[in-house]
Coordinates of C-alpha atoms in Angstrom, one line a residue:
M1 CA -0.1 0.1 0.3
V2 CA 3.1 1.9 1.1
S3 CA 5.2 1.4 -2.5
A4 CA 1.8 2.6 -4.4
E5 CA 0.9 5.1 -2.6
G6 CA 4.7 6.6 -3.3
S7 CA 4.0 5.4 -7.2
N8 CA 1.6 7.5 -7.5
S9 CA 3.5 11.1 -5.8
K10 CA 6.4 10.4 -8.0
T11 CA 3.1 10.4 -11.0
A12 CA 2.0 13.9 -10.0
E13 CA 5.1 14.8 -9.1
V14 CA 6.1 14.5 -12.8
A15 CA 2.6 16.0 -14.6
K16 CA 3.0 18.9 -11.8
K17 CA 7.2 18.9 -13.6
I18 CA 5.7 18.7 -17.3
K19 CA 2.7 20.7 -17.0
E20 CA 5.3 23.1 -15.6
L21 CA 7.1 22.5 -18.5
L22 CA 5.0 23.0 -21.6
I23 CA 4.5 26.8 -20.2
E24 CA 6.4 29.0 -23.1
S25 CA 8.7 31.0 -22.7
P26 CA 9.8 34.5 -24.9
D27 CA 13.7 34.4 -24.3
D28 CA 14.6 32.1 -26.7
R29 CA 17.5 30.5 -25.3
V30 CA 15.3 29.9 -22.2
D31 CA 12.8 27.7 -24.4
A32 CA 15.3 26.0 -26.0
A33 CA 17.3 25.2 -22.7
R34 CA 12.6 23.8 -21.1
L35 CA 11.8 22.1 -24.7
D36 CA 15.6 20.0 -23.9
E37 CA 14.0 19.4 -20.3
L38 CA 10.4 18.1 -21.5
R39 CA 12.1 15.5 -24.2
K40 CA 14.8 14.3 -20.7
V41 CA 11.5 13.6 -18.8
F42 CA 9.2 12.4 -22.0
A43 CA 12.2 9.5 -22.9
Q44 CA 12.4 8.3 -19.6
R45 CA 8.3 7.2 -19.2
T46 CA 8.6 6.0 -23.5
Q47 CA 7.5 2.5 -21.8
D48 CA 4.6 3.9 -20.1
M49 CA 3.8 6.0 -23.1
H50 CA 3.5 2.6 -24.8
A51 CA 2.5 -0.2 -22.2
T52 CA -0.3 -2.6 -22.5
T53 CA -2.4 -1.6 -20.1
S54 CA -5.8 -4.3 -18.9
S55 CA -8.6 -3.1 -18.7
N56 CA -9.5 -3.3 -15.7
S57 CA -6.6 -0.8 -14.1
T58 CA -7.2 3.1 -15.0
I59 CA -4.8 4.7 -13.1
Q60 CA -2.4 3.6 -15.6
L61 CA -4.8 3.8 -18.5
K62 CA -5.4 7.7 -17.2
W63 CA -1.3 8.1 -16.9
K64 CA -0.4 6.5 -20.7
E65 CA -3.7 8.3 -22.0
F66 CA -1.5 12.4 -20.3
L67 CA 1.2 10.8 -21.1
Q68 CA 0.9 10.7 -25.2
Q69 CA -1.6 13.6 -24.5
K70 CA 0.9 16.2 -23.0
H71 CA 4.0 14.4 -25.9
K72 CA 1.6 15.2 -29.1
L73 CA 1.6 18.9 -27.3
F74 CA 5.8 19.2 -26.4
I75 CA 5.4 18.3 -30.6
K76 CA 3.7 20.8 -31.2
Q77 CA 5.3 22.7 -30.3
L78 CA 8.9 21.6 -31.2
C79 CA 7.2 21.7 -34.0
D80 CA 6.5 24.8 -34.4
R81 CA 10.3 26.7 -33.9
I82 CA 11.8 24.6 -36.4
A83 CA 9.0 25.9 -38.4
Q84 CA 10.7 29.2 -37.5
G85 CA 14.1 28.2 -38.1
K86 CA 15.2 27.5 -34.6
R87 CA 17.9 24.8 -35.1
T88 CA 18.6 24.2 -30.7
A89 CA 14.7 23.1 -32.4
I90 CA 15.1 20.6 -34.2
R91 CA 17.9 19.3 -32.3
T92 CA 16.0 18.4 -29.8
I93 CA 13.0 16.6 -32.1
W94 CA 15.8 14.7 -33.3
G95 CA 17.1 13.7 -29.5
V96 CA 13.7 12.5 -29.4
V97 CA 13.5 10.7 -32.1
A98 CA 16.2 8.9 -30.3
T99 CA 14.8 8.1 -26.7
T100 CA 11.4 7.3 -28.3
P101 CA 11.4 4.4 -30.5
V102 CA 8.3 2.5 -31.1
P103 CA 7.9 -1.1 -30.8
N104 CA 7.4 -3.6 -32.8
G105 CA 7.6 -8.0 -31.7
D106 CA 11.4 -8.3 -30.3
H107 CA 12.6 -5.0 -31.3
N108 CA 12.1 -0.5 -31.9
I109 CA 12.0 0.7 -34.7
V110 CA 12.3 4.5 -35.4
S111 CA 9.1 6.5 -35.6
T112 CA 8.3 7.1 -38.2
D113 CA 5.1 9.3 -37.3
L114 CA 7.6 11.3 -35.7
L115 CA 10.1 11.7 -38.4
L116 CA 6.8 13.3 -40.8
D117 CA 5.6 15.6 -37.7
W118 CA 9.6 17.1 -39.0
I119 CA 9.0 16.9 -42.4
R120 CA 6.0 18.7 -41.8
A121 CA 8.0 21.1 -40.2
M122 CA 10.9 21.5 -42.1
S123 CA 8.7 22.3 -45.2
F124 CA 7.3 25.6 -44.0
V125 CA 11.5 26.7 -42.7
P126 CA 12.3 29.7 -45.0
D127 CA 16.0 29.7 -45.8
V128 CA 16.6 25.5 -45.3
M129 CA 17.8 26.3 -49.4
E130 CA 20.4 29.0 -48.7
D131 CA 22.0 28.1 -44.8
K132 CA 24.8 25.5 -45.1
T133 CA 25.1 25.6 -41.7
I134 CA 21.3 23.6 -41.3
R135 CA 21.7 21.7 -44.4
N136 CA 25.1 20.0 -43.1
M137 CA 23.7 19.7 -39.6
L138 CA 21.6 17.2 -41.5
Q139 CA 23.2 15.1 -43.2
A140 CA 26.6 14.1 -40.8
E141 CA 24.2 14.5 -37.2
F142 CA 21.5 13.2 -38.6
L143 CA 20.1 11.2 -42.2
N144 CA 23.9 9.8 -43.4
P145 CA 25.1 7.9 -39.7
Y146 CA 21.4 6.4 -39.9
R147 CA 20.5 3.7 -42.2
D148 CA 17.4 2.9 -40.2
V149 CA 16.4 6.7 -40.0
Q150 CA 17.2 7.6 -43.6
Y151 CA 14.9 4.6 -44.5
Y152 CA 12.2 5.8 -41.8
T153 CA 13.2 9.3 -43.4
M154 CA 11.8 8.4 -46.7
I155 CA 9.1 6.6 -46.1
A156 CA 8.0 10.0 -44.0
I157 CA 8.7 12.0 -46.9
A158 CA 6.4 9.8 -48.7
R159 CA 4.0 9.3 -46.9
C160 CA 4.1 14.6 -46.5
A161 CA 3.7 14.2 -50.3
H162 CA 1.0 12.4 -50.9
E163 CA -0.7 14.7 -48.4
L164 CA 0.6 18.3 -50.1
Y165 CA -1.2 16.0 -52.9
G166 CA -4.6 16.1 -51.7
K167 CA -4.6 20.1 -51.0
Q168 CA -2.6 20.7 -54.3
M169 CA -5.8 19.0 -56.2
E170 CA -8.0 21.7 -53.5
G171 CA -6.1 24.1 -55.0
K172 CA -3.8 25.4 -52.5
D173 CA 0.0 26.5 -53.5
I174 CA 1.9 24.3 -51.9
A175 CA 4.9 25.3 -54.9
E176 CA 7.7 25.9 -52.0
R177 CA 6.4 23.2 -49.2
A178 CA 7.1 20.4 -52.0
E179 CA 10.7 22.7 -53.6
R180 CA 12.0 22.3 -49.4
I181 CA 10.8 18.5 -48.9
L182 CA 13.0 18.1 -52.6
E183 CA 16.2 20.0 -50.9
I184 CA 16.0 16.8 -47.8
L185 CA 15.6 14.5 -50.0
T186 CA 18.8 15.6 -52.2
M187 CA 21.1 15.9 -49.1
M188 CA 20.6 11.6 -48.7
Q189 CA 23.1 9.3 -50.1
L190 CA 21.6 5.7 -51.2
P191 CA 23.9 2.9 -50.5
T192 CA 24.6 1.0 -54.5
S193 CA 24.7 -2.4 -52.8
Q194 CA 23.6 -4.5 -49.7
K195 CA 27.3 -4.5 -48.9
D196 CA 27.1 -1.0 -48.4
L197 CA 24.8 -1.0 -47.0
D198 CA 26.9 -3.5 -44.1
S199 CA 29.3 -1.0 -44.2
Q200 CA 28.5 2.4 -44.4
G201 CA 26.8 4.2 -41.2
G202 CA 25.0 2.8 -37.7
L203 CA 22.3 1.8 -36.8
L204 CA 20.0 4.3 -34.4
F205 CA 18.1 1.0 -32.9
C206 CA 19.3 -2.1 -33.9
P207 CA 17.3 -5.5 -33.2
P208 CA 19.2 -8.2 -30.8
E209 CA 20.7 -10.7 -32.8
D210 CA 18.2 -13.0 -32.3
A211 CA 15.4 -10.7 -33.2
V212 CA 13.2 -12.4 -36.2
P213 CA 11.6 -9.9 -39.4
K214 CA 7.5 -10.8 -39.5
D215 CA 7.1 -13.7 -42.3
D216 CA 10.6 -13.5 -42.1
S217 CA 9.8 -15.7 -46.0
N218 CA 8.7 -12.9 -47.8
D219 CA 11.0 -11.0 -46.3
D220 CA 14.9 -13.4 -47.6
A221 CA 13.2 -13.9 -50.6
E222 CA 13.1 -9.6 -51.4
A223 CA 16.4 -9.7 -49.6
I224 CA 18.1 -11.0 -52.7
G225 CA 16.0 -9.2 -54.7
F226 CA 13.1 -11.9 -55.6
D227 CA 10.0 -8.3 -55.6
D228 CA 9.5 -5.7 -56.8
A229 CA 12.9 -5.1 -58.5
S230 CA 13.0 -8.4 -60.1
E231 CA 9.9 -8.9 -62.3
D232 CA 11.8 -7.3 -65.6
S233 CA 14.2 -10.3 -64.2
S234 CA 11.9 -13.0 -63.6
E235 CA 9.9 -12.5 -67.3
S236 CA 12.7 -13.4 -69.0
D237 CA 12.7 -16.7 -67.8
S238 CA 10.7 -19.3 -69.3
E239 CA 7.3 -20.4 -67.3
D240 CA 9.0 -23.8 -66.6
E241 CA 12.0 -22.9 -65.0
Q242 CA 10.9 -20.2 -63.0
P243 CA 9.5 -21.4 -60.7
A244 CA 12.2 -23.8 -60.5
A245 CA 14.1 -21.0 -60.4
K246 CA 12.5 -19.4 -57.7
R247 CA 12.4 -21.7 -54.9
A248 CA 15.2 -21.8 -55.6
K249 CA 16.6 -18.0 -54.4
I250 CA 14.2 -19.5 -51.5
S251 CA 15.7 -21.9 -50.5
A252 CA 19.0 -19.6 -50.8
A253 CA 17.5 -16.7 -49.0
K254 CA 16.3 -19.1 -45.6
A255 CA 20.4 -20.4 -45.7
I256 CA 20.5 -16.2 -44.8
K257 CA 20.0 -14.7 -40.9
P258 CA 16.4 -12.9 -41.9
M259 CA 17.0 -9.5 -42.0
F260 CA 14.3 -6.7 -41.3
T261 CA 13.6 -4.4 -44.1
F262 CA 15.8 -1.6 -43.0
Q263 CA 18.9 -3.9 -43.9
K264 CA 18.3 -4.5 -47.3
V265 CA 19.3 -2.8 -50.2
S266 CA 16.4 -3.4 -52.2
C267 CA 13.9 -1.9 -49.7
H268 CA 15.7 0.9 -49.2
R269 CA 15.4 1.4 -53.3
L270 CA 11.7 0.6 -53.2
A271 CA 11.8 4.2 -50.2
W272 CA 13.9 6.2 -52.6
S273 CA 11.2 5.3 -54.9
K274 CA 8.2 6.2 -54.0
A275 CA 9.7 9.2 -51.4
W276 CA 11.0 10.4 -55.6
L277 CA 7.7 9.2 -56.9
A278 CA 5.7 10.8 -55.4
M279 CA 7.3 14.2 -55.2
L280 CA 7.3 14.4 -58.7
K281 CA 4.0 14.8 -58.3
L282 CA 3.7 18.1 -57.3
D283 CA 3.6 21.5 -59.1
L284 CA 7.3 22.0 -58.1
P285 CA 8.5 25.7 -58.8
P286 CA 11.5 26.1 -61.5
I287 CA 13.9 26.2 -59.9
A288 CA 13.4 22.7 -57.7
L289 CA 12.2 21.7 -61.2
K290 CA 15.8 22.2 -62.6
K291 CA 17.4 20.5 -59.7
A292 CA 15.6 17.3 -59.8
L293 CA 16.6 17.4 -63.5
R294 CA 20.1 17.1 -62.6
F295 CA 19.6 14.6 -60.1
L296 CA 17.8 12.0 -60.8
P297 CA 19.3 10.7 -63.4
G298 CA 22.6 10.3 -61.8
N299 CA 22.0 9.5 -58.2
V300 CA 18.4 8.0 -58.4
L301 CA 17.5 5.9 -61.8
P302 CA 20.5 4.5 -61.4
L303 CA 19.7 2.6 -57.8
V304 CA 15.5 2.1 -58.7
P305 CA 13.8 -0.7 -59.1
H306 CA 12.3 0.2 -62.2
P307 CA 13.4 3.3 -64.4
L308 CA 10.5 3.5 -66.3
R309 CA 8.4 4.9 -63.8
F310 CA 10.2 8.0 -64.4
S311 CA 9.4 7.9 -67.8
D312 CA 6.3 10.3 -67.6
F313 CA 8.4 13.2 -65.5
F314 CA 11.4 13.0 -68.5
M315 CA 8.6 12.8 -71.3
E316 CA 6.3 16.1 -70.2
A317 CA 9.8 18.0 -68.7
Y318 CA 10.9 17.4 -72.1
N319 CA 8.8 19.0 -73.7
H320 CA 7.9 21.6 -71.7
G321 CA 10.5 23.3 -74.0
G322 CA 13.5 25.8 -73.0
V323 CA 16.5 25.0 -70.8
V324 CA 13.9 22.8 -69.1
S325 CA 14.1 19.9 -72.1
V326 CA 18.0 20.4 -72.2
L327 CA 18.0 19.1 -68.2
A328 CA 15.4 16.8 -69.9
L329 CA 17.7 15.5 -71.8
D330 CA 19.6 14.0 -69.8
G331 CA 17.6 11.2 -67.6
L332 CA 15.2 10.5 -71.0
F333 CA 18.5 9.8 -73.4
L334 CA 19.2 7.2 -70.0
L335 CA 16.1 5.6 -70.3
I336 CA 16.0 5.0 -73.6
T337 CA 19.5 3.0 -73.8
T338 CA 19.9 1.3 -70.6
H339 CA 15.9 0.5 -69.6
G340 CA 14.5 0.2 -73.7
L341 CA 11.5 3.2 -73.5
E342 CA 10.1 4.1 -76.4
Y343 CA 9.8 7.2 -78.1
P344 CA 9.5 8.3 -81.5
N345 CA 9.8 11.4 -81.0
F346 CA 13.0 12.6 -79.8
Y347 CA 14.6 13.0 -82.3
K348 CA 12.1 15.5 -83.8
Q349 CA 11.8 17.2 -80.5
L350 CA 15.8 16.7 -79.7
Y351 CA 15.7 18.9 -83.8
R352 CA 13.7 21.7 -82.0
L353 CA 16.3 22.9 -78.8
I354 CA 18.7 23.7 -81.5
T355 CA 18.4 26.9 -81.4
P356 CA 21.4 30.1 -81.9
S357 CA 19.3 30.7 -78.2
L358 CA 20.9 27.5 -76.8
L359 CA 24.4 27.6 -77.6
Y360 CA 24.0 31.3 -75.1
V361 CA 23.0 28.9 -72.4
K362 CA 24.8 28.1 -68.9
Y363 CA 23.6 24.2 -69.3
R364 CA 25.4 23.7 -72.5
T365 CA 28.5 22.1 -72.7
R366 CA 26.0 19.3 -70.6
F367 CA 23.5 19.7 -74.0
F368 CA 25.8 19.4 -76.4
R369 CA 27.6 16.3 -75.0
L370 CA 24.6 14.0 -74.9
L371 CA 24.0 15.9 -78.8
D372 CA 27.4 13.5 -79.4
K373 CA 26.2 10.8 -77.8
C374 CA 22.8 10.6 -79.7
L375 CA 24.5 11.7 -83.4
T376 CA 27.1 9.1 -83.0
R377 CA 25.9 6.2 -81.3
N378 CA 23.4 5.5 -83.6
E379 CA 24.7 3.6 -86.9
M380 CA 20.4 3.2 -87.1
L381 CA 19.3 6.9 -87.5
P382 CA 19.4 8.2 -90.8
T383 CA 22.0 10.0 -93.0
H384 CA 19.9 12.7 -93.8
V385 CA 17.9 13.2 -90.3
V386 CA 22.4 13.4 -88.9
A387 CA 23.0 15.7 -91.9
A388 CA 19.9 18.1 -90.9
F389 CA 21.6 18.3 -87.6
V390 CA 24.4 19.3 -88.9
K391 CA 23.2 22.1 -90.8
R392 CA 21.0 23.0 -88.6
L393 CA 24.2 23.4 -85.9
L394 CA 26.2 24.7 -88.4
R395 CA 22.9 27.3 -89.2
C396 CA 23.6 28.6 -85.7
T397 CA 27.1 28.5 -85.7
L398 CA 26.4 32.1 -87.1
V399 CA 25.2 34.2 -84.6
A400 CA 27.2 31.7 -81.8
P401 CA 30.0 32.4 -78.9
V402 CA 33.1 31.4 -80.2
P403 CA 33.5 28.4 -77.1
S404 CA 30.4 27.2 -79.2
V405 CA 30.8 27.5 -82.5
L406 CA 35.0 25.6 -82.0
F407 CA 33.0 22.3 -80.3
V408 CA 30.3 22.6 -84.1
L409 CA 32.2 22.4 -86.3
A410 CA 34.8 19.1 -84.2
L411 CA 31.4 17.9 -84.3
C412 CA 29.8 18.6 -87.5
S413 CA 33.8 17.3 -88.6
N414 CA 33.9 13.7 -86.9
L415 CA 30.0 12.9 -88.0
L416 CA 31.4 13.3 -92.4
R417 CA 33.7 11.5 -91.6
K418 CA 31.4 8.9 -89.8
R419 CA 29.0 9.5 -92.3
L420 CA 30.5 9.6 -95.4
E421 CA 27.0 10.2 -97.6
M422 CA 27.0 13.8 -96.5
A423 CA 30.8 14.3 -98.5
C424 CA 28.5 15.8 -101.3
L425 CA 27.4 18.4 -98.4
V426 CA 30.8 19.9 -98.8
H427 CA 31.6 19.3 -102.1
R428 CA 28.6 20.1 -104.4
N429 CA 29.5 23.1 -106.3
D430 CA 27.2 23.3 -109.0
D431 CA 25.9 26.4 -109.9
E432 CA 22.9 25.6 -111.2
W433 CA 21.9 24.0 -107.9
K434 CA 18.5 25.4 -106.5
D435 CA 18.8 25.0 -102.0
G436 CA 16.9 22.5 -100.8
F437 CA 17.1 23.2 -97.3
D438 CA 13.5 23.7 -95.1
A439 CA 14.7 25.8 -92.4
E440 CA 11.2 26.8 -90.8
T441 CA 10.5 22.8 -90.7
D442 CA 11.0 21.4 -87.0
D443 CA 11.3 18.2 -88.4
P444 CA 14.9 16.6 -89.7
E445 CA 12.8 14.4 -92.0
E446 CA 10.9 17.0 -92.9
A447 CA 14.0 19.7 -93.5
N448 CA 15.6 18.2 -97.1
A449 CA 18.9 18.8 -95.6
L450 CA 21.1 16.3 -98.3
Q451 CA 19.7 18.6 -100.8
S452 CA 21.2 21.4 -98.8
S453 CA 25.3 22.2 -99.0
L454 CA 27.3 23.0 -96.0
W455 CA 27.6 27.5 -97.0
E456 CA 28.0 27.7 -93.4
I457 CA 31.6 26.3 -93.4
C458 CA 32.4 28.9 -96.0
A459 CA 31.5 31.4 -93.6
L460 CA 32.6 30.2 -91.0
E461 CA 36.5 30.2 -92.4
R462 CA 36.2 34.4 -92.9
H463 CA 35.7 33.8 -88.7
Y464 CA 37.3 36.8 -86.9
Y465 CA 38.7 34.2 -83.8
P466 CA 41.9 32.5 -86.0
A467 CA 41.3 29.5 -84.5
V468 CA 37.3 29.4 -85.8
S469 CA 38.2 29.8 -88.9
T470 CA 41.2 26.8 -89.1
L471 CA 39.2 24.6 -88.0
A472 CA 35.8 25.4 -90.2
K473 CA 39.3 25.7 -92.9
S474 CA 40.0 21.4 -92.2
V475 CA 36.2 20.4 -91.9
G476 CA 34.9 17.9 -94.7
R477 CA 38.6 17.7 -96.9
E478 CA 39.7 14.9 -97.7
Q479 CA 42.8 15.4 -95.6
E480 CA 41.0 15.1 -92.5
L481 CA 39.8 11.0 -93.7
S482 CA 43.0 9.9 -92.2
T483 CA 42.9 11.8 -89.3
P484 CA 41.7 10.2 -86.2
L485 CA 38.1 12.1 -84.8
Y486 CA 37.9 14.6 -82.7
N487 CA 38.4 14.1 -78.8
L488 CA 35.2 16.2 -78.1
D489 CA 35.9 16.3 -74.0
D490 CA 38.7 19.3 -75.2
F491 CA 36.0 21.6 -77.1
L492 CA 33.8 21.5 -74.5
A493 CA 35.8 23.3 -72.1
H494 CA 36.2 25.9 -73.9
T495 CA 34.6 29.2 -72.4
Y496 CA 35.8 33.3 -73.0
Q497 CA 37.9 32.7 -69.9
S498 CA 40.1 29.6 -71.1
L499 CA 40.6 31.0 -75.0
F500 CA 41.9 34.8 -73.8
E501 CA 43.9 32.9 -70.9
Q502 CA 45.2 30.8 -73.5
E503 CA 46.1 33.8 -75.3
R504 CA 47.5 35.6 -72.9
N505 CA 50.0 33.2 -73.0
K506 CA 51.0 32.9 -76.0
R507 CA 51.4 36.3 -75.7
K508 CA 54.1 35.6 -72.9
Q509 CA 56.2 32.9 -74.6
Q510 CA 56.0 35.4 -77.8
K511 CA 57.8 38.2 -76.0
G512 CA 60.6 39.2 -76.9
K513 CA 60.3 37.4 -80.3
G514 CA 59.1 40.2 -82.4
T515 CA 56.4 37.4 -83.3
V516 CA 53.8 38.5 -81.7
P517 CA 50.7 38.9 -84.2
L518 CA 49.5 41.6 -85.0
T519 CA 47.6 41.5 -88.6
F520 CA 47.6 39.2 -90.4
V521 CA 48.5 40.3 -93.9
R522 CA 52.4 42.4 -92.5
P523 CA 51.8 45.7 -93.8
D524 CA 54.1 48.2 -95.1
S525 CA 53.3 51.6 -94.9
L526 CA 50.8 53.2 -92.1
F527 CA 48.3 54.1 -94.0
A528 CA 46.1 51.8 -95.9
E529 CA 46.3 51.7 -99.9
K530 CA 43.4 53.7 -100.7
D531 CA 44.2 56.7 -98.2
V532 CA 45.7 59.9 -98.8
F533 CA 48.3 59.1 -97.3
H534 CA 49.0 56.6 -98.1
G535 CA 53.2 55.9 -99.1
L536 CA 54.0 59.1 -96.9
L537 CA 55.1 57.2 -94.2
A538 CA 56.7 54.6 -96.3
V539 CA 59.0 51.7 -94.4
P540 CA 61.2 50.2 -96.9
S541 CA 60.7 46.8 -97.9
S542 CA 65.1 46.0 -96.7
Q543 CA 64.1 47.8 -93.5
L544 CA 61.6 45.9 -92.8
H545 CA 62.8 42.8 -92.9
K546 CA 65.3 43.6 -91.2
G547 CA 63.9 45.2 -88.3
A548 CA 62.5 41.2 -88.6
N549 CA 65.1 39.8 -88.0

């Protein structure tokens, strides 16, 4: 009896302390200390909040309901401060996640509900993308060190994205919130293999060695890849061999130690895929859309079970036009060449992207690299289509910056040497011939490029920049057939700054040698030939050569 009274007295003291600590303070430091003290109090009562109570234990039931109710209020106060960008509140809620696991059979797991509350709050932080301190803190202290936290965070992001999608359907503006959640998603470093998952990063809640996952037969099959991720490979097997192969894989899996979902790389990849697919359904602002298009080809498509599920997103972005189409080209080309996506209008849309303004944009290097792959690696592409690309590219170079002109000339030179059928475009000099090229159409099939000539090369031979002029004079010449193809990576590195530095280094090497080029033709007087003062200050040729020597 005394023991029960003592326990009730202690419970009353804890309840009183919780109520006092829930009173907010206007001072930021005092308020942060108050929330951290609350975290410690609730950490000591975790078992009471998740305890199973009998129906006749009214006191325990009321105590459990009290703790859960006050804990929700505590989390709400934390989330309100996180939404204001308070870094101390972010660390505090991480402490809550670390001290408030959710019982799952004979082991504890990370609370997805707490992570969902945290993601919701982070979607309101105004400077989560610009604040490097917050970004480094998220990556170094929370997302990357613990693989189970990473796994359940991806699940929480998918749930939050579905909530935002519902609000989007109601006509509410969720663009800024979606952009901030996308930023958190891009901070994660997903393991590339089961070995990486086992060796890199730890677990916040390690399951006991004797713990057994629920439905371990299905889990084992999924752990070795016989799940949603192996659909493509299993379809290739014959109907007779498929059941036997399946039984063999499951038998092999049973010999392996059972693993929980957060310990399997296949489950991480599936959660990664679901989180991204849920985010890409949202109306992302232009900056976030461009970031997603740059991130997906190298960090998502190679890892997800079914990359083709992202094809609708890439095709829609590819048809968007402008810089968005240029960025979508990378992922779409990867889906076509690696994963068998059929997109008949790919080259038609690629042809439409080639405009003079494209040769000035920030992402032109990325576009040039992919354009080279699209035109040189596809041997099934008809010659008249390749000729249309060459003609349109050279037409654009007439008003393009020097770095872009140099790359296009090198690319066209390689294509002319690979496609000898296009030699007529360079050597056609019939005076009665009429140019049949249609520069207005956006369809390379209808451009009639083979009925034209590359007169643009002759114009570039008179370019003001000597390197352009020299390169243009060599394009399509017979002497080029015996020389190796250009390494286009060398031309991708060109910028106005690099070209300027290159010329300046030449001047330094030539300094004092009297060979600094000032003009194409050595002058014999100060004034031009048709000038009224021509010959007035003429220098005798003997002295001119003497001075040069």
